[in-house]
Structures are given as C-alpha cells and as structure tokens.
Coordinates of C-alpha atoms in Angstrom, one line a residue:
M1 CA 6.4 -7.6 -26.9
D2 CA 6.6 -4.4 -28.9
T3 CA 3.0 -3.5 -28.0
I4 CA 3.7 -4.1 -24.3
L5 CA 6.7 -1.8 -24.3
V6 CA 4.9 0.9 -26.2
S7 CA 2.0 0.7 -23.7
I8 CA 4.3 0.9 -20.7
A9 CA 6.1 3.9 -22.3
F10 CA 2.8 5.6 -23.1
A11 CA 1.6 5.0 -19.5
L12 CA 4.8 6.6 -18.0
V13 CA 4.5 9.7 -20.2
A14 CA 0.8 10.0 -19.4
G15 CA 1.5 9.8 -15.7
L16 CA 4.2 12.5 -15.9
L17 CA 2.0 14.8 -17.9
M18 CA -0.9 14.3 -15.5
S19 CA 1.3 15.0 -12.5
R20 CA 2.3 18.3 -14.2
A21 CA -1.3 19.2 -14.8
A22 CA -2.2 18.4 -11.2
K23 CA 0.6 20.6 -9.8
P24 CA -1.4 23.9 -9.8
L25 CA -4.1 22.1 -7.9
N26 CA -1.6 21.0 -5.2
L27 CA -2.7 17.3 -5.6
P28 CA -0.3 14.6 -4.6
A29 CA 1.5 12.9 -7.6
V30 CA -0.1 9.6 -6.5
T31 CA -3.6 11.0 -7.3
A32 CA -2.4 12.3 -10.7
Y33 CA -1.0 8.8 -11.6
L34 CA -4.3 7.1 -10.7
V35 CA -6.2 9.6 -12.8
A36 CA -3.8 9.1 -15.6
G37 CA -4.4 5.3 -15.3
L38 CA -8.2 5.9 -15.5
I39 CA -7.8 8.0 -18.6
I40 CA -5.6 5.6 -20.5
G41 CA -7.5 2.5 -19.2
P42 CA -10.1 0.3 -20.8
F43 CA -13.0 2.6 -19.9
C44 CA -11.6 5.7 -21.7
I45 CA -8.8 6.0 -24.2
G46 CA -8.3 2.2 -24.1
R47 CA -11.8 1.8 -25.7
L48 CA -10.4 3.1 -29.0
D49 CA -8.7 -0.3 -29.2
I50 CA -5.5 1.1 -30.7
A51 CA -2.5 -1.1 -30.0
G52 CA 0.0 0.6 -27.6
L53 CA -2.4 3.6 -27.0
G54 CA -3.4 2.9 -23.4
F55 CA -4.8 -0.4 -22.1
N56 CA -7.6 -1.9 -24.2
S57 CA -9.0 -4.3 -21.6
L58 CA -8.8 -5.3 -17.9
E59 CA -7.1 -8.5 -19.0
Q60 CA -4.3 -6.5 -20.6
V61 CA -3.9 -4.5 -17.3
G62 CA -3.9 -7.8 -15.4
A63 CA -1.1 -9.1 -17.6
M64 CA 1.1 -6.4 -16.1
D65 CA 0.6 -7.9 -12.6
I66 CA 4.3 -8.8 -12.3
I67 CA 5.1 -5.1 -12.4
S68 CA 2.6 -4.3 -9.6
Q69 CA 3.8 -7.2 -7.4
T70 CA 7.4 -6.1 -7.9
A71 CA 6.6 -2.5 -7.0
L72 CA 4.7 -3.6 -3.9
G73 CA 7.8 -5.6 -2.9
F74 CA 10.1 -2.6 -3.1
I75 CA 7.5 -0.5 -1.2
A76 CA 7.3 -3.0 1.6
F77 CA 11.1 -3.3 1.7
A78 CA 11.3 0.5 2.1
I79 CA 8.7 0.5 4.9
G80 CA 10.8 -2.1 6.7
N81 CA 13.4 0.6 7.0
E82 CA 11.1 2.5 9.4
F83 CA 11.4 -0.3 12.0
R84 CA 14.8 0.6 13.3
L85 CA 15.6 -0.3 16.9
K86 CA 15.9 3.3 18.0
D87 CA 12.4 4.1 16.8
L88 CA 10.9 0.8 18.1
K89 CA 12.2 1.7 21.6
T90 CA 10.2 5.0 21.6
M91 CA 7.2 4.2 19.4
G92 CA 7.0 0.4 19.1
R93 CA 4.4 -0.2 21.8
A94 CA 2.2 2.7 20.5
A95 CA 2.5 1.3 16.9
I96 CA 1.4 -2.2 17.9
T97 CA -1.5 -0.9 20.1
V98 CA -2.8 1.5 17.4
G99 CA -2.2 -1.0 14.6
I100 CA -4.3 -3.7 16.3
L101 CA -7.1 -1.6 18.0
Q102 CA -8.0 0.7 15.1
A103 CA -8.2 -2.4 12.7
V104 CA -10.5 -4.3 15.2
I105 CA -12.7 -1.2 15.9
T106 CA -13.1 -0.6 12.1
T107 CA -14.1 -4.2 11.5
V108 CA -16.6 -4.2 14.3
L109 CA -18.2 -0.9 13.2
V110 CA -18.5 -1.9 9.5
D111 CA -19.8 -5.4 10.6
C112 CA -22.5 -3.8 12.8
A113 CA -23.6 -1.3 10.0
L114 CA -23.7 -3.9 7.2
I115 CA -25.4 -6.6 9.4
A116 CA -28.1 -4.0 10.3
L117 CA -28.4 -3.3 6.5
H118 CA -28.8 -7.1 5.9
F119 CA -31.7 -7.3 8.4
M120 CA -33.4 -4.2 6.8
L121 CA -32.7 -5.3 3.2
P122 CA -31.9 -9.1 3.2
S123 CA -32.1 -9.3 -0.6
V124 CA -29.4 -6.7 -1.0
I125 CA -26.6 -8.2 1.1
S126 CA -26.2 -11.5 2.8
L127 CA -25.0 -12.0 6.4
S128 CA -21.8 -13.8 5.2
S129 CA -20.9 -10.9 2.8
A130 CA -21.5 -8.3 5.6
I131 CA -19.1 -10.1 7.9
T132 CA -16.5 -10.5 5.2
L133 CA -16.7 -6.8 4.2
G134 CA -16.1 -5.8 7.8
A135 CA -12.8 -7.6 7.8
I136 CA -11.7 -6.2 4.5
A137 CA -12.4 -2.7 5.9
A138 CA -9.4 -3.1 8.2
A139 CA -6.9 -3.1 5.4
T140 CA -4.9 0.0 4.6
A141 CA -2.8 0.8 1.5
P142 CA 0.9 1.2 2.3
A143 CA 1.9 2.2 -1.2
A144 CA -0.1 5.4 -1.4
T145 CA 1.0 6.4 2.1
L146 CA 4.7 5.9 1.5
M147 CA 4.6 7.7 -1.9
V148 CA 3.0 10.8 -0.3
V149 CA 5.6 10.7 2.5
R150 CA 8.4 10.5 0.0
Q151 CA 7.1 13.2 -2.4
Y152 CA 6.7 15.8 0.3
K153 CA 9.6 14.6 2.4
A154 CA 7.4 14.4 5.5
E155 CA 9.3 13.9 8.7
G156 CA 8.3 13.7 12.3
P157 CA 6.6 11.6 15.0
L158 CA 3.3 11.3 13.1
T159 CA 5.0 10.2 10.0
K160 CA 7.1 7.6 11.8
L161 CA 4.1 6.2 13.7
L162 CA 2.0 6.2 10.5
L163 CA 4.5 4.0 8.5
M164 CA 4.8 1.6 11.4
V165 CA 1.0 1.3 11.8
V166 CA 0.4 0.8 8.1
A167 CA 2.9 -2.1 8.1
I168 CA 1.4 -3.7 11.2
D169 CA -2.1 -3.3 9.7
D170 CA -1.3 -5.9 7.0
A171 CA -0.7 -8.6 9.5
V172 CA -3.7 -7.7 11.6
G173 CA -5.9 -7.4 8.5
L174 CA -4.8 -10.9 7.4
V175 CA -5.9 -12.5 10.7
L176 CA -9.2 -10.6 10.8
F177 CA -10.0 -11.5 7.2
S178 CA -9.1 -15.2 7.7
V179 CA -11.3 -15.5 10.8
S180 CA -14.2 -13.5 9.3
F181 CA -14.1 -15.4 5.9
G182 CA -14.0 -18.7 7.8
I183 CA -17.2 -17.7 9.8
A184 CA -18.8 -16.4 6.6
S185 CA -18.1 -19.7 4.8
A186 CA -19.4 -21.7 7.8
L187 CA -22.7 -19.7 7.6
E188 CA -23.1 -20.8 4.0
T189 CA -21.9 -24.4 4.3
G190 CA -22.9 -25.2 7.8
T191 CA -19.4 -26.4 8.8
I192 CA -16.5 -24.5 10.2
S193 CA -12.8 -25.4 9.9
A194 CA -10.5 -24.4 12.8
V195 CA -7.5 -25.0 10.4
S196 CA -8.6 -22.4 7.9
V197 CA -9.9 -19.9 10.5
I198 CA -7.0 -20.0 13.0
L199 CA -4.1 -22.2 12.0
E200 CA -3.5 -21.1 8.4
P201 CA -3.3 -17.3 9.0
V202 CA -1.0 -17.9 11.9
I203 CA 1.2 -20.1 9.8
E204 CA 1.2 -17.6 6.9
I205 CA 2.3 -14.8 9.2
G206 CA 5.0 -16.9 10.9
A207 CA 6.3 -18.3 7.6
S208 CA 6.4 -14.8 6.1
A209 CA 8.4 -13.5 9.0
V210 CA 10.9 -16.4 8.9
L211 CA 11.4 -16.1 5.1
G212 CA 11.8 -12.4 5.4
A213 CA 14.3 -12.7 8.2
L214 CA 16.4 -15.3 6.3
A215 CA 16.4 -13.0 3.3
G216 CA 17.5 -10.0 5.4
Y217 CA 20.4 -11.9 7.0
A218 CA 21.5 -13.4 3.6
L219 CA 21.4 -9.9 2.0
H220 CA 23.6 -8.5 4.7
F221 CA 26.0 -11.5 4.6
L222 CA 26.5 -11.1 0.8
E223 CA 26.5 -7.4 0.8
K224 CA 29.8 -7.3 2.8
Y225 CA 31.6 -8.8 -0.2
F226 CA 30.8 -5.9 -2.5
H227 CA 32.2 -2.4 -2.1
S228 CA 31.0 -0.8 -5.3
R229 CA 27.7 1.2 -4.8
S230 CA 26.3 0.0 -8.1
K231 CA 27.0 -3.7 -7.2
R232 CA 25.5 -3.4 -3.8
L233 CA 22.4 -1.7 -5.3
S234 CA 22.2 -4.6 -7.8
L235 CA 22.4 -7.1 -5.0
A236 CA 19.6 -5.4 -3.0
V237 CA 17.4 -5.3 -6.1
A238 CA 18.0 -9.0 -6.7
F239 CA 17.0 -9.9 -3.2
V240 CA 13.8 -7.9 -3.3
L241 CA 12.9 -9.7 -6.6
L242 CA 13.8 -13.0 -4.9
T243 CA 11.6 -12.4 -2.0
V244 CA 8.7 -11.3 -4.2
G245 CA 9.1 -14.5 -6.2
F246 CA 9.2 -16.8 -3.2
S247 CA 6.2 -15.1 -1.6
Q248 CA 4.1 -16.2 -4.5
K249 CA 4.7 -19.9 -3.6
K250 CA 1.8 -21.9 -2.2
F251 CA 1.8 -25.5 -1.1
N252 CA 0.0 -28.0 1.1
I253 CA 1.4 -29.8 4.2
G254 CA -0.9 -32.4 5.6
G255 CA -4.0 -30.7 4.3
V256 CA -3.0 -27.3 5.6
H257 CA -2.6 -24.6 2.9
V258 CA 0.7 -22.7 3.4
G259 CA 1.4 -19.4 1.7
F260 CA 3.2 -16.1 2.2
S261 CA 2.2 -12.5 2.5
L262 CA 4.3 -10.5 -0.1
L263 CA 4.1 -7.3 2.0
L264 CA 5.1 -9.1 5.2
V265 CA 8.0 -11.0 3.7
C266 CA 9.6 -7.9 2.0
M267 CA 8.9 -5.7 5.0
V268 CA 10.7 -8.1 7.4
T269 CA 13.6 -8.4 4.9
G270 CA 14.0 -4.6 5.0
T271 CA 13.6 -4.5 8.8
I272 CA 16.3 -7.1 9.5
F273 CA 18.7 -5.7 6.8
C274 CA 18.4 -2.1 8.0
N275 CA 19.0 -3.0 11.6
I276 CA 22.2 -5.0 11.0
C277 CA 23.8 -3.2 8.1
E278 CA 25.6 0.0 9.0
T279 CA 25.4 1.5 5.5
S280 CA 21.8 0.6 4.9
E281 CA 20.5 4.2 4.9
E282 CA 22.7 5.2 2.0
L283 CA 21.6 2.0 0.0
M284 CA 17.9 2.6 0.7
A285 CA 18.2 6.1 -0.6
R286 CA 19.7 4.8 -3.9
I287 CA 17.0 2.1 -4.2
E288 CA 14.4 4.9 -3.7
R289 CA 15.7 6.8 -6.7
W290 CA 16.1 3.6 -8.8
T291 CA 12.5 2.5 -8.2
A292 CA 10.8 5.9 -8.9
P293 CA 9.5 4.9 -12.4
L294 CA 8.4 1.5 -11.2
N295 CA 6.3 3.0 -8.4
M296 CA 4.8 5.5 -10.8
L297 CA 3.8 2.7 -13.1
F298 CA 2.3 0.8 -10.2
F299 CA -0.2 3.6 -9.5
I300 CA -1.0 4.1 -13.2
L301 CA -1.8 0.4 -13.5
S302 CA -3.9 0.7 -10.3
G303 CA -5.9 3.5 -11.9
A304 CA -6.3 1.6 -15.2
E305 CA -7.7 -1.5 -13.4
L306 CA -10.4 0.4 -11.5
N307 CA -13.6 -1.0 -12.9
L308 CA -16.1 1.8 -13.6
T309 CA -18.9 -0.6 -14.4
V310 CA -19.6 -1.0 -10.7
L311 CA -21.1 2.5 -10.7
A312 CA -24.0 1.2 -12.9
N313 CA -25.4 -0.8 -9.9
P314 CA -27.3 1.4 -7.4
M315 CA -27.2 -1.3 -4.8
V316 CA -23.4 -1.5 -4.9
I317 CA -23.3 2.2 -4.5
L318 CA -25.7 2.0 -1.5
I319 CA -23.6 -0.6 0.3
G320 CA -20.4 1.1 -0.8
V321 CA -21.5 4.4 0.8
V322 CA -22.4 2.7 4.1
Y323 CA -19.0 0.8 3.9
I324 CA -17.0 4.0 3.3
I325 CA -18.8 6.0 6.0
F326 CA -18.4 3.4 8.8
R327 CA -14.9 2.5 7.7
S328 CA -13.8 6.1 7.9
V329 CA -15.4 6.5 11.3
G330 CA -13.7 3.3 12.5
K331 CA -10.3 4.3 11.2
I332 CA -10.4 7.9 12.5
G333 CA -12.2 7.1 15.8
G334 CA -10.2 3.9 16.4
A335 CA -6.9 5.6 15.8
Y336 CA -7.9 8.5 18.1
A337 CA -9.0 6.2 20.9
S338 CA -5.9 4.0 20.8
C339 CA -3.6 7.0 20.5
R340 CA -5.2 8.5 23.6
M341 CA -4.8 5.2 25.4
E342 CA -1.0 5.4 24.6
K343 CA -0.9 9.1 25.6
T344 CA 0.5 10.2 22.3
T345 CA 0.6 13.9 21.4
P346 CA -2.7 15.7 20.6
V347 CA -1.5 16.2 17.0
I348 CA -1.0 12.5 16.5
Q349 CA -4.4 11.8 18.1
K350 CA -6.1 14.2 15.8
Y351 CA -4.5 13.4 12.4
L352 CA -3.3 9.8 12.4
G353 CA -6.7 8.2 11.6
I354 CA -7.2 10.4 8.5
T355 CA -3.9 9.2 7.1
L356 CA -5.1 5.6 7.4
L357 CA -8.0 6.0 5.0
P358 CA -6.3 5.0 1.7
Q359 CA -7.2 1.4 0.6
A360 CA -6.1 -0.6 -2.5
G361 CA -4.2 -3.7 -3.3
V362 CA -4.5 -5.7 -0.1
A363 CA -8.3 -5.1 0.1
L364 CA -8.7 -6.1 -3.6
G365 CA -6.8 -9.3 -2.9
M366 CA -9.1 -10.2 0.0
A367 CA -12.1 -9.3 -2.2
L368 CA -10.9 -11.8 -4.8
T369 CA -10.9 -14.5 -2.2
A370 CA -14.3 -13.5 -1.0
A371 CA -15.6 -14.0 -4.6
N372 CA -16.2 -17.6 -3.6
L373 CA -19.2 -16.6 -1.4
S374 CA -22.7 -17.0 -2.8
D375 CA -22.8 -13.2 -3.6
G376 CA -19.1 -12.8 -3.7
Q377 CA -19.2 -10.7 -6.9
M378 CA -21.2 -8.1 -5.0
V379 CA -18.5 -8.0 -2.3
R380 CA -15.8 -7.5 -5.0
S381 CA -17.9 -4.7 -6.6
V382 CA -18.3 -2.9 -3.3
V383 CA -14.6 -3.1 -2.6
L384 CA -13.8 -1.8 -6.1
F385 CA -16.2 1.1 -5.5
S386 CA -14.6 2.0 -2.2
V387 CA -11.1 1.7 -3.6
L388 CA -12.1 4.1 -6.5
V389 CA -13.1 6.6 -3.9
Y390 CA -10.3 6.1 -1.3
E391 CA -7.5 6.0 -3.9
L392 CA -8.6 9.3 -5.5
V393 CA -9.3 11.1 -2.2
G394 CA -7.1 9.3 0.3
P395 CA -3.6 10.6 -0.8
T396 CA -4.8 14.2 -0.7
L397 CA -6.2 13.7 2.9
T398 CA -2.9 12.1 3.9
K399 CA -1.0 15.1 2.5
W400 CA -3.4 17.5 4.3
S401 CA -3.0 15.7 7.6
L402 CA 0.8 15.7 7.5
F403 CA 0.8 19.3 6.5
K404 CA -1.5 20.3 9.3
A405 CA 0.6 18.3 11.7
G406 CA 3.6 20.4 10.7
E407 CA 5.5 17.5 9.2
I408 CA 5.4 18.7 5.6
K409 CA 7.3 22.0 5.2
P410 CA 6.2 24.4 2.5
E411 CA 8.9 24.5 -0.2
G412 CA 9.4 26.8 -3.2
R413 CA 9.7 25.5 -6.7
K414 CA 13.0 23.8 -7.4
D415 CA 14.2 23.0 -10.9
S416 CA 16.5 20.0 -11.1
R417 CA 18.2 21.6 -14.1
E418 CA 19.2 24.6 -12.0
I419 CA 20.2 22.5 -9.0
N420 CA 22.5 20.3 -11.2
A421 CA 23.9 23.1 -13.3
P422 CA 27.6 24.0 -12.8
D423 CA 28.4 26.8 -10.4
N424 CA 29.1 29.9 -12.5
S425 CA 29.8 32.3 -9.7
P426 CA 32.6 34.8 -10.3
A427 CA 34.7 33.3 -7.5
L428 CA 35.1 30.1 -9.5
N429 CA 35.7 31.7 -12.9
I430 CA 39.4 31.4 -12.7
K431 CA 41.3 32.4 -15.9

C-alpha cells in the first residue's frame, strides 16, 4: 500500500512538472501528462525498478485500472451536462447526423484500405483483422477532448457540437464494432451469430441508457434532501462511483451476454440529472474542481501504459500508418460532409473533423476483445501504435482547431496566488 501511494504521488508531481515544462511550447496539459506517463512508465524511469519511483511494469500500471475507470466515469458524467434541452433543440439533429455518418464513413474507408492491403500482402494482415480495425477506427476519445475544452475554457457552437458528437460516437462505435467483430469471427469459424452481432449490442446500449436514467433520477430525488454544498457534492460523487461500479457487471440471460457501457451509463446519468435539477450547473462546477487531480492521474496512467515495444515491428508500423492516414481522412472528410448536409457554419465544417482525431481508452477496450482473433495480437499492436500517435498529437490539434474557430480566447498569464490575495487597495485600508 505504501508503494502504491508513493507511486501515485510521484506520478502527480511528475505530471505537474511536465505541464510546467510544456507551457512555453503552448502544448495542452493533456499532452504533458501523457509524456510524463511515458517518462515514469515501465519503458523509461520504471526500468530502474526502484519501488515508488514510477511504474516498474505494465502489470503495475494495470493494477491502477480502478483509477482510470473512475476518472472516465466522471468525464462521461460531465459530458452528459452538454445534452441540455435548450442545446438539443438547436443542435441535437446535427449532432446525431454527424455522430453517425462520420463514424460510418471512417469505418468504410479504413476497411477498404486495409482489405486492399490484405489482398496485396495476405501474410501481413488477415481479412478478419482488417474488418475489425475498420470498426475500431470509428471510436473517439472523449477524455482528451473534454480536458482541452476545460483547460482553455473553449466556448461556442463548435465546442458544443463537438462534445455532443464525441458522446454519440461511443454508442455508434459500439454497434459498428459488434457487427464487424461478429463478421470477422464468422470468417474464421464459418458460423455467424445474429445474437452477438445485432441483439447484444442493442441490449447493451438500451440497458446502459436505462441504468443511467434511473441513476440520474435517483440522484435528483436524494439531492433535494441536502442543502449543504459539500453534502450535495459528496452525494453526486457517490452516485458516479455507483454507476461506474454497476457498469462493470456482466451476466447471461438465456444465453445472451448482457453488459453495460461505462461511458454511456455515466453520460446518461449526467444528462438526466442536469435537465431536471435546477442547481446542476453549480454542482457540476464543484465536481470539475474536485476531480482535477483524478483526471490528471488518468492521463499520466494512460501515458505509462503505452507499450513502446510495438515500434519494434515494422509490419505493425506499416499497417498503423495506413490505419492512421485513412482514419484521419475518414474523420475529417466524414465530419465535413455530414456538417454540410446539416448546413452548419463553414467554421464548424472546416474544423470539427480535426477535433475528432484523438483516440484512446474505448479503442483499446475494443482491441482487447479483438485479441481473440487468429492474429488478434497484431490488431492490438496496431491500435496501441495509433493511440500512441493520436494521444500525443490529437490534443494539440484539438486546441489549434478550437483556437482557429475563435472559441479559445487568448489570455494573459494569471497567477492564482495573486487572484486569491486580499485586496490591498488604499480605499479598503481603513484605519
């Protein structure tokens, strides 16, 4: 226990120092935290094998998974705050259209590219793996996007649409992956199951929505009995932890595997709560401040678990480069086409796709499932390689896009010690 606490403290300090070092380069804090994780991870300082000084192995990083899952729960809960009725009335249709179309277009483009690579080099990538990677390409990382938006206080129509699309992307990606993985498994086994391809993903989305809605209503019902800000904050934290815990449950009903999507459950909880609670905005602001160290630790751990050994395989890099190029074209082109269809502003059409490039946790979870394929380890290695690239470059591109769209305002340096200092102006120095 003492080693774990020292490792967590060391990770937080390393993240803070790296964010300070990255400030002159105008890099987002998210990128700094990821780099800090790489440095103190098992492929750098962690190799010294000194207890408490970084993370000595990927297994040690994996043991911190409860922190990462909890952080994702709070991030999804915060994204749910963006689905307020007043925003849904103006941008809801565009968010759904863009969320679905850009994901489908990305999957089709990556599928075509990797299937073509399969026919050119059949020994490098199998047809089933090519189809599976296409579906994984649809996934977007909500955590990095939200952190960039928070750090730079981005605000405007592009930011609002972005957060909605990122949230919808999780549900769309889940369906695309389930269908593609079912087809890939059928190609290898010769049998296809309609239950696993169609029924199970629909049940997972429906069950996640129901669980999230119940949690959101229950939180609002209990919240009315507490008037202290600290107690209301504690209650909200308890409910997010509760939804994270319940979303890990999996069981079988009549041979059908039933599970929940952590991101969907927590997002729906936040959406329901924020639309029925009059004081939700003030509470969400308090939760945001409370979870700052937790979110920082999430990205440091994400950096520490990036497996650099994938760079030793040239075939993984080849497939990874094709995957990254066509995924980027799909996200940017798909977002542009769907935004034009919805007649959004030229600024949104131009920059939304770039902000959808970050990819992390959801894709890694899909890759873990895809490891059951005959060359599933290759699929996982390609996704690890792409995540390494997208997580280090994606947040900076998101910041750049929001800045060019005019939704990040240039600010001078602010010192919290000066902001919080007592006012010593002569008018208040009453003797």
